[in-house]
Amino acid sequence: MEIKSVIQQANTLLEAQRYSSSRIYGYNWLWKKGILSYMNARGITEFDETVGADFIQTLHDGGTVTFSHRDLIKSVDVLINIVRNGTLGSRLRIRAQYPLTGGLAVYAQKYLESLKEKGINETKTIPSYRRMLSVFTEFLCSENIEMPSEIEEDIIVRFIESRHHRRREYVGQTRRFLKYLHARGLLETDYSYLLSRLGKSITRVKTPSFYSPEEIKQLEESISRTSNVGKRNYAMLVLCSRLGLRVSDVADLKLSDIDWENCVINKVQYKTGYPVSLPLLPIVGNAIIDYLRNVRPKSTSNNVFLSCRPPYGEMLPGAVHSAIAVAFRESGVNYDNRHHGGHALRFSLAQRMLDKSTPFPIISETLGHQSTDMTRTYVRIDITHMRQCVLDVPQVKDDFYTQRGGWFYD
């Protein structure tokens, strides 16, 4: 394409993506100073990826690139993306790869395929299992284990002991994989008994983090709603604190999920795939309306929340979590030794409902759990009602300690 046509198309896309006039001027200045000057000096009028790559190569000096050169490179990357696919391009997000190595790779792959046949979620659960199996097969490979029949008890113990983080999950996943090998006659011994014992020896997690209603109120009121970012972050936070939505569901919330007429949010949960219906509380609805009317960029996306900077992409769960964590840090709420993210707000909502003696089925429905069994873990934070279950210690008479000649003290 002719370079002038490429730049013209770039300006059109920059305006469509609502880049500021100063930013668009900056790109044109970089093109004039960089690629246009380079091409004019060589009598080149047609731009393609090769021309762009050759120009970028001239900016390198002994393997280093200055800050001004980085801007020139970025400006050329925009033109290359337009020639390649007609877009401005975006940051590439490459998913981490978890290869299955060694002789056990074939069996691990078949195990994952058997999980798919059972209906295990292919986009969330199985990738997590694959990551742990990748670590396990790599460990077995380092121990020169190539066949299932070569796996022994001490190998399993050493592997579990080498896991310092998320050990309980590794125990569970490794147990299931070894049970699969045993069921198919590939492993003579069923080591599930061993891993069950190892699992019991792991200290249970501490009581989940939660915050009092006063702390939640302080957190919500600490967010300044005078800025675009503040309005957006406040709306995202109250969805977590007042409705108990996960950060993944906040990031994935669609305009079509909100039934304004009936004041209800109907959402298919990102994590579980199960639908949930939640009341659109006034504080939540007003926060979303304030964001949609005054802040949200014009976009064809159906997602409610977008980034506040061009090219105004859709929010990711990690970005929602970071926004809530920043709000905690700036709120003055003491979060020492407590988690301070979206899930802590979810536990806090459960705590408030438990304090009001809300029935378990209602809590399960609010949190989007398929059954009340999934909600049982929240009982650990119901300190108020657990105190009511404590039995009084009976009074002991003095002669109890002196009976049989006082042997109790011997």
CSV table of C-alpha atoms in Angstrom, one decimal:
chain,number,residue,atom,x,y,z
A,1,MET,CA,0.0,0.0,0.0
A,2,GLU,CA,1.1,3.6,-0.6
A,3,ILE,CA,2.4,5.0,2.6
A,4,LYS,CA,0.1,8.0,2.5
A,5,SER,CA,-3.0,5.7,2.2
A,6,VAL,CA,-1.7,3.6,5.2
A,7,ILE,CA,-1.3,6.8,7.4
A,8,GLN,CA,-4.7,8.1,6.3
A,9,GLN,CA,-6.3,4.7,7.3
A,10,ALA,CA,-4.4,4.8,10.6
A,11,ASN,CA,-5.8,8.3,11.4
A,12,THR,CA,-9.3,7.2,10.6
A,13,LEU,CA,-9.0,4.2,13.0
A,14,LEU,CA,-7.4,6.4,15.7
A,15,GLU,CA,-10.4,8.8,15.5
A,16,ALA,CA,-12.8,5.9,15.5
A,17,GLN,CA,-11.2,4.5,18.7
A,18,ARG,CA,-11.5,7.9,20.3
A,19,TYR,CA,-7.8,8.7,20.7
A,20,SER,CA,-7.3,12.3,21.8
A,21,SER,CA,-6.3,14.9,19.2
A,22,SER,CA,-3.0,15.4,20.8
A,23,ARG,CA,-2.2,11.7,20.7
A,24,ILE,CA,-3.2,11.5,17.0
A,25,TYR,CA,-0.9,14.5,16.3
A,26,GLY,CA,1.9,12.7,18.2
A,27,TYR,CA,1.6,9.7,15.9
A,28,ASN,CA,1.6,11.8,12.8
A,29,TRP,CA,4.7,13.6,14.1
A,30,LEU,CA,6.4,10.3,14.7
A,31,TRP,CA,5.5,9.1,11.2
A,32,LYS,CA,6.8,12.3,9.6
A,33,LYS,CA,10.1,12.1,11.6
A,34,GLY,CA,10.6,8.4,11.3
A,35,ILE,CA,9.2,6.2,8.5
A,36,LEU,CA,8.3,9.0,6.0
A,37,SER,CA,11.8,10.5,6.3
A,38,TYR,CA,13.3,7.0,5.9
A,39,MET,CA,11.3,6.2,2.8
A,40,ASN,CA,11.7,9.6,1.1
A,41,ALA,CA,15.5,9.4,1.5
A,42,ARG,CA,15.4,6.1,-0.4
A,43,GLY,CA,12.8,7.0,-2.9
A,44,ILE,CA,10.3,4.4,-1.6
A,45,THR,CA,6.5,5.1,-1.8
A,46,GLU,CA,5.0,1.7,-1.1
A,47,PHE,CA,4.9,0.5,2.5
A,48,ASP,CA,4.9,-3.1,3.6
A,49,GLU,CA,6.1,-5.2,6.5
A,50,THR,CA,9.6,-5.5,5.0
A,51,VAL,CA,10.0,-1.7,4.7
A,52,GLY,CA,8.8,-1.3,8.3
A,53,ALA,CA,11.2,-4.0,9.6
A,54,ASP,CA,14.1,-2.5,7.8
A,55,PHE,CA,13.4,0.9,9.3
A,56,ILE,CA,13.1,-0.5,12.8
A,57,GLN,CA,16.5,-2.2,12.3
A,58,THR,CA,18.1,1.2,11.8
A,59,LEU,CA,17.0,2.3,15.2
A,60,HIS,CA,19.0,-0.3,17.0
A,61,ASP,CA,22.5,0.8,18.2
A,62,GLY,CA,24.5,-2.1,19.5
A,63,GLY,CA,21.4,-4.0,20.7
A,64,THR,CA,20.0,-1.0,22.7
A,65,VAL,CA,17.0,1.2,21.9
A,66,THR,CA,16.4,4.6,23.3
A,67,PHE,CA,13.0,5.8,24.7
A,68,SER,CA,12.5,8.0,21.6
A,69,HIS,CA,13.3,5.1,19.4
A,70,ARG,CA,10.7,3.0,21.2
A,71,ASP,CA,8.0,5.5,20.2
A,72,LEU,CA,9.1,5.4,16.6
A,73,ILE,CA,9.0,1.6,16.7
A,74,LYS,CA,5.5,1.7,18.2
A,75,SER,CA,4.3,4.1,15.4
A,76,VAL,CA,5.6,1.7,12.7
A,77,ASP,CA,4.0,-1.3,14.4
A,78,VAL,CA,0.6,0.5,14.0
A,79,LEU,CA,1.2,0.8,10.3
A,80,ILE,CA,2.3,-2.8,10.0
A,81,ASN,CA,-0.9,-4.0,11.7
A,82,ILE,CA,-3.0,-1.9,9.3
A,83,VAL,CA,-1.2,-3.5,6.3
A,84,ARG,CA,-1.5,-6.9,7.8
A,85,ASN,CA,-5.1,-7.0,9.1
A,86,GLY,CA,-6.6,-3.6,8.8
A,87,THR,CA,-6.5,-2.9,12.6
A,88,LEU,CA,-4.4,-0.8,15.0
A,89,GLY,CA,-3.3,-3.9,16.7
A,90,SER,CA,-3.3,-4.6,20.4
A,91,ARG,CA,-1.1,-6.1,23.1
A,92,LEU,CA,-0.7,-9.8,22.5
A,93,ARG,CA,-1.7,-12.1,25.4
A,94,ILE,CA,0.0,-15.4,24.9
A,95,ARG,CA,-1.3,-18.1,27.2
A,96,ALA,CA,1.3,-20.1,29.1
A,97,GLN,CA,2.0,-23.5,27.7
A,98,TYR,CA,2.2,-26.6,30.0
A,99,PRO,CA,3.7,-29.4,28.0
A,100,LEU,CA,3.4,-33.0,29.1
A,101,THR,CA,6.9,-34.5,29.1
A,102,GLY,CA,8.5,-37.9,29.3
A,103,GLY,CA,7.1,-41.3,28.9
A,104,LEU,CA,4.1,-40.5,31.0
A,105,ALA,CA,2.9,-37.8,28.6
A,106,VAL,CA,0.8,-40.2,26.5
A,107,TYR,CA,-1.0,-41.5,29.6
A,108,ALA,CA,-1.5,-38.0,31.0
A,109,GLN,CA,-3.0,-36.9,27.7
A,110,LYS,CA,-5.4,-39.8,27.6
A,111,TYR,CA,-6.4,-39.1,31.2
A,112,LEU,CA,-7.3,-35.5,30.2
A,113,GLU,CA,-9.3,-36.7,27.2
A,114,SER,CA,-11.3,-39.0,29.6
A,115,LEU,CA,-12.1,-36.0,31.7
A,116,LYS,CA,-13.5,-34.2,28.6
A,117,GLU,CA,-15.7,-37.2,27.9
A,118,LYS,CA,-17.1,-36.9,31.4
A,119,GLY,CA,-18.1,-33.3,30.7
A,120,ILE,CA,-15.4,-31.6,32.8
A,121,ASN,CA,-15.1,-27.9,31.7
A,122,GLU,CA,-12.5,-27.7,28.9
A,123,THR,CA,-11.8,-23.9,29.2
A,124,LYS,CA,-11.3,-23.6,32.9
A,125,THR,CA,-10.9,-26.9,34.9
A,126,ILE,CA,-9.0,-29.1,32.4
A,127,PRO,CA,-6.3,-26.4,31.8
A,128,SER,CA,-5.7,-26.3,35.6
A,129,TYR,CA,-5.4,-30.1,35.7
A,130,ARG,CA,-3.0,-30.0,32.7
A,131,ARG,CA,-0.8,-27.5,34.5
A,132,MET,CA,-0.4,-29.8,37.5
A,133,LEU,CA,0.1,-32.9,35.4
A,134,SER,CA,2.8,-31.0,33.5
A,135,VAL,CA,4.7,-30.4,36.7
A,136,PHE,CA,4.1,-34.1,37.8
A,137,THR,CA,5.3,-35.6,34.5
A,138,GLU,CA,8.3,-33.2,34.5
A,139,PHE,CA,9.2,-34.4,38.0
A,140,LEU,CA,8.9,-38.1,37.0
A,141,CYS,CA,11.1,-37.4,33.9
A,142,SER,CA,13.8,-35.9,36.1
A,143,GLU,CA,13.6,-39.1,38.2
A,144,ASN,CA,14.0,-41.2,35.0
A,145,ILE,CA,10.5,-42.6,35.3
A,146,GLU,CA,9.2,-43.4,31.8
A,147,MET,CA,6.4,-46.0,32.5
A,148,PRO,CA,3.6,-46.1,35.0
A,149,SER,CA,4.8,-49.4,36.4
A,150,GLU,CA,8.0,-47.6,37.6
A,151,ILE,CA,6.2,-45.2,39.9
A,152,GLU,CA,6.9,-46.0,43.6
A,153,GLU,CA,5.7,-44.7,46.9
A,154,ASP,CA,8.9,-42.7,47.7
A,155,ILE,CA,8.7,-41.0,44.3
A,156,ILE,CA,5.1,-39.8,45.1
A,157,VAL,CA,6.1,-38.6,48.6
A,158,ARG,CA,9.1,-36.6,47.3
A,159,PHE,CA,7.0,-35.0,44.6
A,160,ILE,CA,4.3,-33.8,47.1
A,161,GLU,CA,7.0,-32.6,49.5
A,162,SER,CA,8.5,-30.6,46.7
A,163,ARG,CA,5.3,-28.6,46.2
A,164,HIS,CA,5.4,-25.7,48.6
A,165,HIS,CA,2.4,-23.9,47.1
A,166,ARG,CA,-1.1,-25.3,46.5
A,167,ARG,CA,0.0,-28.6,47.8
A,168,ARG,CA,-3.5,-29.8,48.6
A,169,GLU,CA,-4.5,-29.3,45.0
A,170,TYR,CA,-1.5,-31.3,43.8
A,171,VAL,CA,-2.4,-34.1,46.2
A,172,GLY,CA,-5.9,-34.3,44.9
A,173,GLN,CA,-5.0,-34.1,41.2
A,174,THR,CA,-2.1,-36.6,41.5
A,175,ARG,CA,-4.4,-39.0,43.4
A,176,ARG,CA,-7.0,-38.9,40.7
A,177,PHE,CA,-4.4,-39.5,37.9
A,178,LEU,CA,-2.8,-42.4,39.7
A,179,LYS,CA,-6.2,-43.9,40.4
A,180,TYR,CA,-6.9,-43.6,36.7
A,181,LEU,CA,-3.6,-45.5,35.9
A,182,HIS,CA,-4.5,-48.2,38.4
A,183,ALA,CA,-8.0,-48.7,37.1
A,184,ARG,CA,-6.6,-49.4,33.6
A,185,GLY,CA,-4.1,-51.9,34.9
A,186,LEU,CA,-1.1,-49.6,34.1
A,187,LEU,CA,-0.2,-49.2,37.8
A,188,GLU,CA,-0.2,-52.3,40.0
A,189,THR,CA,-0.6,-50.5,43.3
A,190,ASP,CA,-3.4,-48.0,44.1
A,191,TYR,CA,-1.6,-45.2,45.8
A,192,SER,CA,-4.8,-43.3,46.7
A,193,TYR,CA,-4.5,-44.5,50.3
A,194,LEU,CA,-1.1,-42.8,50.5
A,195,LEU,CA,-2.2,-39.6,49.0
A,196,SER,CA,-5.3,-39.5,51.2
A,197,ARG,CA,-3.0,-39.8,54.3
A,198,LEU,CA,-0.7,-37.0,52.9
A,199,GLY,CA,-3.8,-34.8,52.3
A,200,LYS,CA,-4.9,-35.2,55.9
A,201,SER,CA,-1.4,-34.2,57.1
A,202,ILE,CA,-1.7,-30.8,55.4
A,203,THR,CA,-2.8,-28.0,57.6
A,204,ARG,CA,-6.3,-26.8,56.8
A,205,VAL,CA,-6.6,-23.3,55.4
A,206,LYS,CA,-7.3,-20.6,57.9
A,207,THR,CA,-10.7,-18.9,58.3
A,208,PRO,CA,-11.6,-17.0,55.1
A,209,SER,CA,-11.0,-13.2,55.1
A,210,PHE,CA,-14.1,-11.1,55.5
A,211,TYR,CA,-14.9,-7.5,56.5
A,212,SER,CA,-17.5,-5.9,58.8
A,213,PRO,CA,-20.3,-3.8,57.4
A,214,GLU,CA,-18.5,-0.7,58.7
A,215,GLU,CA,-15.3,-1.6,56.9
A,216,ILE,CA,-17.2,-2.3,53.7
A,217,LYS,CA,-19.0,1.1,53.9
A,218,GLN,CA,-15.6,2.8,54.5
A,219,LEU,CA,-14.2,1.0,51.5
A,220,GLU,CA,-17.1,2.0,49.2
A,221,GLU,CA,-17.1,5.6,50.4
A,222,SER,CA,-13.3,6.0,49.9
A,223,ILE,CA,-13.6,5.7,46.1
A,224,SER,CA,-13.7,9.2,44.5
A,225,ARG,CA,-16.4,9.3,41.9
A,226,THR,CA,-15.3,12.5,40.3
A,227,SER,CA,-13.0,10.8,37.8
A,228,ASN,CA,-13.8,8.3,35.0
A,229,VAL,CA,-11.8,5.6,36.6
A,230,GLY,CA,-13.4,6.2,40.0
A,231,LYS,CA,-17.0,5.9,38.6
A,232,ARG,CA,-16.1,2.7,36.9
A,233,ASN,CA,-14.2,1.1,39.8
A,234,TYR,CA,-17.0,2.1,42.2
A,235,ALA,CA,-19.6,0.3,40.1
A,236,MET,CA,-17.4,-2.8,39.8
A,237,LEU,CA,-16.8,-2.8,43.6
A,238,VAL,CA,-20.4,-2.6,44.6
A,239,LEU,CA,-21.3,-5.5,42.3
A,240,CYS,CA,-18.9,-7.6,44.4
A,241,SER,CA,-19.7,-6.1,47.8
A,242,ARG,CA,-23.5,-5.9,47.5
A,243,LEU,CA,-24.3,-8.8,45.1
A,244,GLY,CA,-21.3,-11.1,45.7
A,245,LEU,CA,-20.3,-11.4,42.1
A,246,ARG,CA,-16.9,-12.9,41.3
A,247,VAL,CA,-14.4,-10.6,39.6
A,248,SER,CA,-14.6,-12.8,36.5
A,249,ASP,CA,-18.4,-12.2,36.3
A,250,VAL,CA,-18.0,-8.5,36.8
A,251,ALA,CA,-15.5,-8.3,33.9
A,252,ASP,CA,-17.8,-10.5,31.8
A,253,LEU,CA,-21.0,-8.6,32.7
A,254,LYS,CA,-23.0,-7.8,29.5
A,255,LEU,CA,-25.4,-4.9,28.8
A,256,SER,CA,-27.9,-7.6,27.9
A,257,ASP,CA,-27.5,-9.2,31.4
A,258,ILE,CA,-29.2,-6.2,33.0
A,259,ASP,CA,-33.0,-6.3,33.0
A,260,TRP,CA,-33.7,-2.7,33.9
A,261,GLU,CA,-37.5,-3.0,33.7
A,262,ASN,CA,-37.6,-5.8,36.3
A,263,CYS,CA,-34.5,-4.6,38.3
A,264,VAL,CA,-32.7,-7.9,37.9
A,265,ILE,CA,-29.3,-9.1,36.7
A,266,ASN,CA,-29.5,-12.4,34.9
A,267,LYS,CA,-26.0,-13.8,34.5
A,268,VAL,CA,-24.5,-17.1,33.4
A,269,GLN,CA,-21.5,-17.5,35.7
A,270,TYR,CA,-18.1,-17.5,34.0
A,271,LYS,CA,-16.6,-20.1,36.4
A,272,THR,CA,-19.4,-22.6,36.8
A,273,GLY,CA,-21.6,-22.0,33.7
A,274,TYR,CA,-24.7,-22.0,35.9
A,275,PRO,CA,-27.2,-19.1,35.6
A,276,VAL,CA,-27.8,-16.8,38.5
A,277,SER,CA,-30.5,-14.1,39.0
A,278,LEU,CA,-29.8,-11.2,41.4
A,279,PRO,CA,-31.8,-8.2,42.4
A,280,LEU,CA,-30.5,-4.9,40.9
A,281,LEU,CA,-30.2,-3.0,44.2
A,282,PRO,CA,-30.6,0.8,43.9
A,283,ILE,CA,-26.9,1.5,45.0
A,284,VAL,CA,-25.7,-1.0,42.3
A,285,GLY,CA,-28.1,0.2,39.6
A,286,ASN,CA,-27.3,3.9,40.2
A,287,ALA,CA,-23.6,3.2,40.1
A,288,ILE,CA,-23.9,1.4,36.8
A,289,ILE,CA,-26.1,4.2,35.3
A,290,ASP,CA,-23.7,6.8,36.4
A,291,TYR,CA,-20.9,5.0,34.6
A,292,LEU,CA,-22.9,4.2,31.5
A,293,ARG,CA,-24.2,7.8,31.0
A,294,ASN,CA,-21.1,9.8,31.9
A,295,VAL,CA,-18.0,7.6,31.5
A,296,ARG,CA,-18.3,4.5,29.4
A,297,PRO,CA,-16.6,5.1,26.0
A,298,LYS,CA,-18.7,4.6,22.8
A,299,SER,CA,-18.1,1.0,21.7
A,300,THR,CA,-19.7,-1.8,19.8
A,301,SER,CA,-18.8,-4.2,22.7
A,302,ASN,CA,-21.7,-5.7,24.7
A,303,ASN,CA,-19.6,-5.7,27.9
A,304,VAL,CA,-20.5,-3.2,30.5
A,305,PHE,CA,-17.1,-2.3,31.7
A,306,LEU,CA,-14.3,-1.1,29.4
A,307,SER,CA,-10.8,0.3,29.9
A,308,CYS,CA,-10.6,4.1,30.4
A,309,ARG,CA,-7.9,4.5,27.8
A,310,PRO,CA,-7.8,3.9,24.0
A,311,PRO,CA,-8.5,1.6,22.4
A,312,TYR,CA,-11.1,1.0,25.1
A,313,GLY,CA,-10.9,-2.8,25.3
A,314,GLU,CA,-12.9,-5.1,27.5
A,315,MET,CA,-11.9,-5.5,31.2
A,316,LEU,CA,-10.2,-8.6,32.3
A,317,PRO,CA,-10.8,-10.3,35.7
A,318,GLY,CA,-7.2,-9.5,36.7
A,319,ALA,CA,-7.9,-5.8,36.1
A,320,VAL,CA,-11.1,-5.9,38.2
A,321,HIS,CA,-9.2,-7.6,41.0
A,322,SER,CA,-6.4,-5.0,40.8
A,323,ALA,CA,-8.9,-2.1,41.0
A,324,ILE,CA,-10.5,-3.6,44.1
A,325,ALA,CA,-7.1,-4.2,45.7
A,326,VAL,CA,-6.1,-0.6,45.0
A,327,ALA,CA,-9.3,0.6,46.6
A,328,PHE,CA,-8.5,-1.4,49.7
A,329,ARG,CA,-5.0,0.1,50.0
A,330,GLU,CA,-6.3,3.7,49.6
A,331,SER,CA,-9.4,3.3,51.9
A,332,GLY,CA,-7.6,3.2,55.2
A,333,VAL,CA,-9.2,-0.1,56.1
A,334,ASN,CA,-6.9,-2.3,58.1
A,335,TYR,CA,-6.4,-5.5,56.0
A,336,ASP,CA,-3.3,-6.9,57.7
A,337,ASN,CA,-3.2,-10.7,57.4
A,338,ARG,CA,-6.5,-10.6,55.4
A,339,HIS,CA,-7.0,-11.0,51.7
A,340,HIS,CA,-8.2,-7.8,50.1
A,341,GLY,CA,-9.7,-8.7,46.7
A,342,GLY,CA,-13.0,-9.5,45.2
A,343,HIS,CA,-13.4,-12.9,46.9
A,344,ALA,CA,-13.0,-11.2,50.3
A,345,LEU,CA,-16.0,-9.1,49.5
A,346,ARG,CA,-17.9,-12.2,48.5
A,347,PHE,CA,-17.2,-13.8,51.9
A,348,SER,CA,-18.1,-10.5,53.6
A,349,LEU,CA,-21.6,-10.6,52.0
A,350,ALA,CA,-22.0,-14.2,53.1
A,351,GLN,CA,-21.0,-13.1,56.6
A,352,ARG,CA,-23.6,-10.4,56.7
A,353,MET,CA,-26.3,-12.8,55.5
A,354,LEU,CA,-25.3,-15.4,58.2
A,355,ASP,CA,-25.4,-12.7,60.9
A,356,LYS,CA,-29.0,-12.0,59.9
A,357,SER,CA,-29.8,-15.8,60.1
A,358,THR,CA,-30.5,-16.0,56.4
A,359,PRO,CA,-31.3,-19.6,55.4
A,360,PHE,CA,-28.6,-21.5,53.6
A,361,PRO,CA,-30.6,-22.0,50.4
A,362,ILE,CA,-31.0,-18.3,49.9
A,363,ILE,CA,-27.3,-17.7,50.5
A,364,SER,CA,-26.5,-20.5,48.0
A,365,GLU,CA,-28.8,-18.8,45.4
A,366,THR,CA,-27.2,-15.4,46.0
A,367,LEU,CA,-23.7,-16.7,45.6
A,368,GLY,CA,-24.6,-18.7,42.6
A,369,HIS,CA,-23.9,-22.1,44.1
A,370,GLN,CA,-25.5,-25.1,42.5
A,371,SER,CA,-26.3,-26.7,45.9
A,372,THR,CA,-26.1,-25.8,49.6
A,373,ASP,CA,-23.1,-28.2,50.0
A,374,MET,CA,-21.0,-25.8,48.1
A,375,THR,CA,-21.9,-23.1,50.6
A,376,ARG,CA,-20.9,-25.1,53.7
A,377,THR,CA,-17.4,-23.7,53.6
A,378,TYR,CA,-18.9,-20.3,54.6
A,379,VAL,CA,-20.0,-21.8,58.0
A,380,ARG,CA,-16.4,-21.3,59.1
A,381,ILE,CA,-16.9,-17.5,59.3
A,382,ASP,CA,-20.2,-17.8,61.1
A,383,ILE,CA,-18.7,-17.1,64.5
A,384,THR,CA,-21.8,-15.6,66.0
A,385,HIS,CA,-23.9,-18.7,65.5
A,386,MET,CA,-21.1,-21.2,66.3
A,387,ARG,CA,-20.8,-19.6,69.8
A,388,GLN,CA,-24.4,-20.6,70.4
A,389,CYS,CA,-23.4,-24.2,69.9
A,390,VAL,CA,-20.8,-24.2,72.6
A,391,LEU,CA,-21.8,-26.4,75.6
A,392,ASP,CA,-21.3,-25.1,79.2
A,393,VAL,CA,-18.5,-26.9,81.1
A,394,PRO,CA,-20.2,-28.7,84.1
A,395,GLN,CA,-19.0,-27.7,87.5
A,396,VAL,CA,-16.6,-30.2,89.1
A,397,LYS,CA,-16.8,-31.0,92.8
A,398,ASP,CA,-13.6,-30.7,94.9
A,399,ASP,CA,-13.7,-34.4,95.9
A,400,PHE,CA,-13.3,-35.4,92.3
A,401,TYR,CA,-9.6,-34.3,92.4
A,402,THR,CA,-9.0,-36.0,95.8
A,403,GLN,CA,-10.7,-39.4,95.1
A,404,ARG,CA,-8.6,-42.5,95.4
A,405,GLY,CA,-6.1,-40.8,97.5
A,406,GLY,CA,-5.5,-38.0,95.0
A,407,TRP,CA,-3.9,-40.0,92.3
A,408,PHE,CA,-5.2,-37.5,89.8
A,409,TYR,CA,-2.2,-35.3,90.7
A,410,ASP,CA,0.4,-38.0,90.6
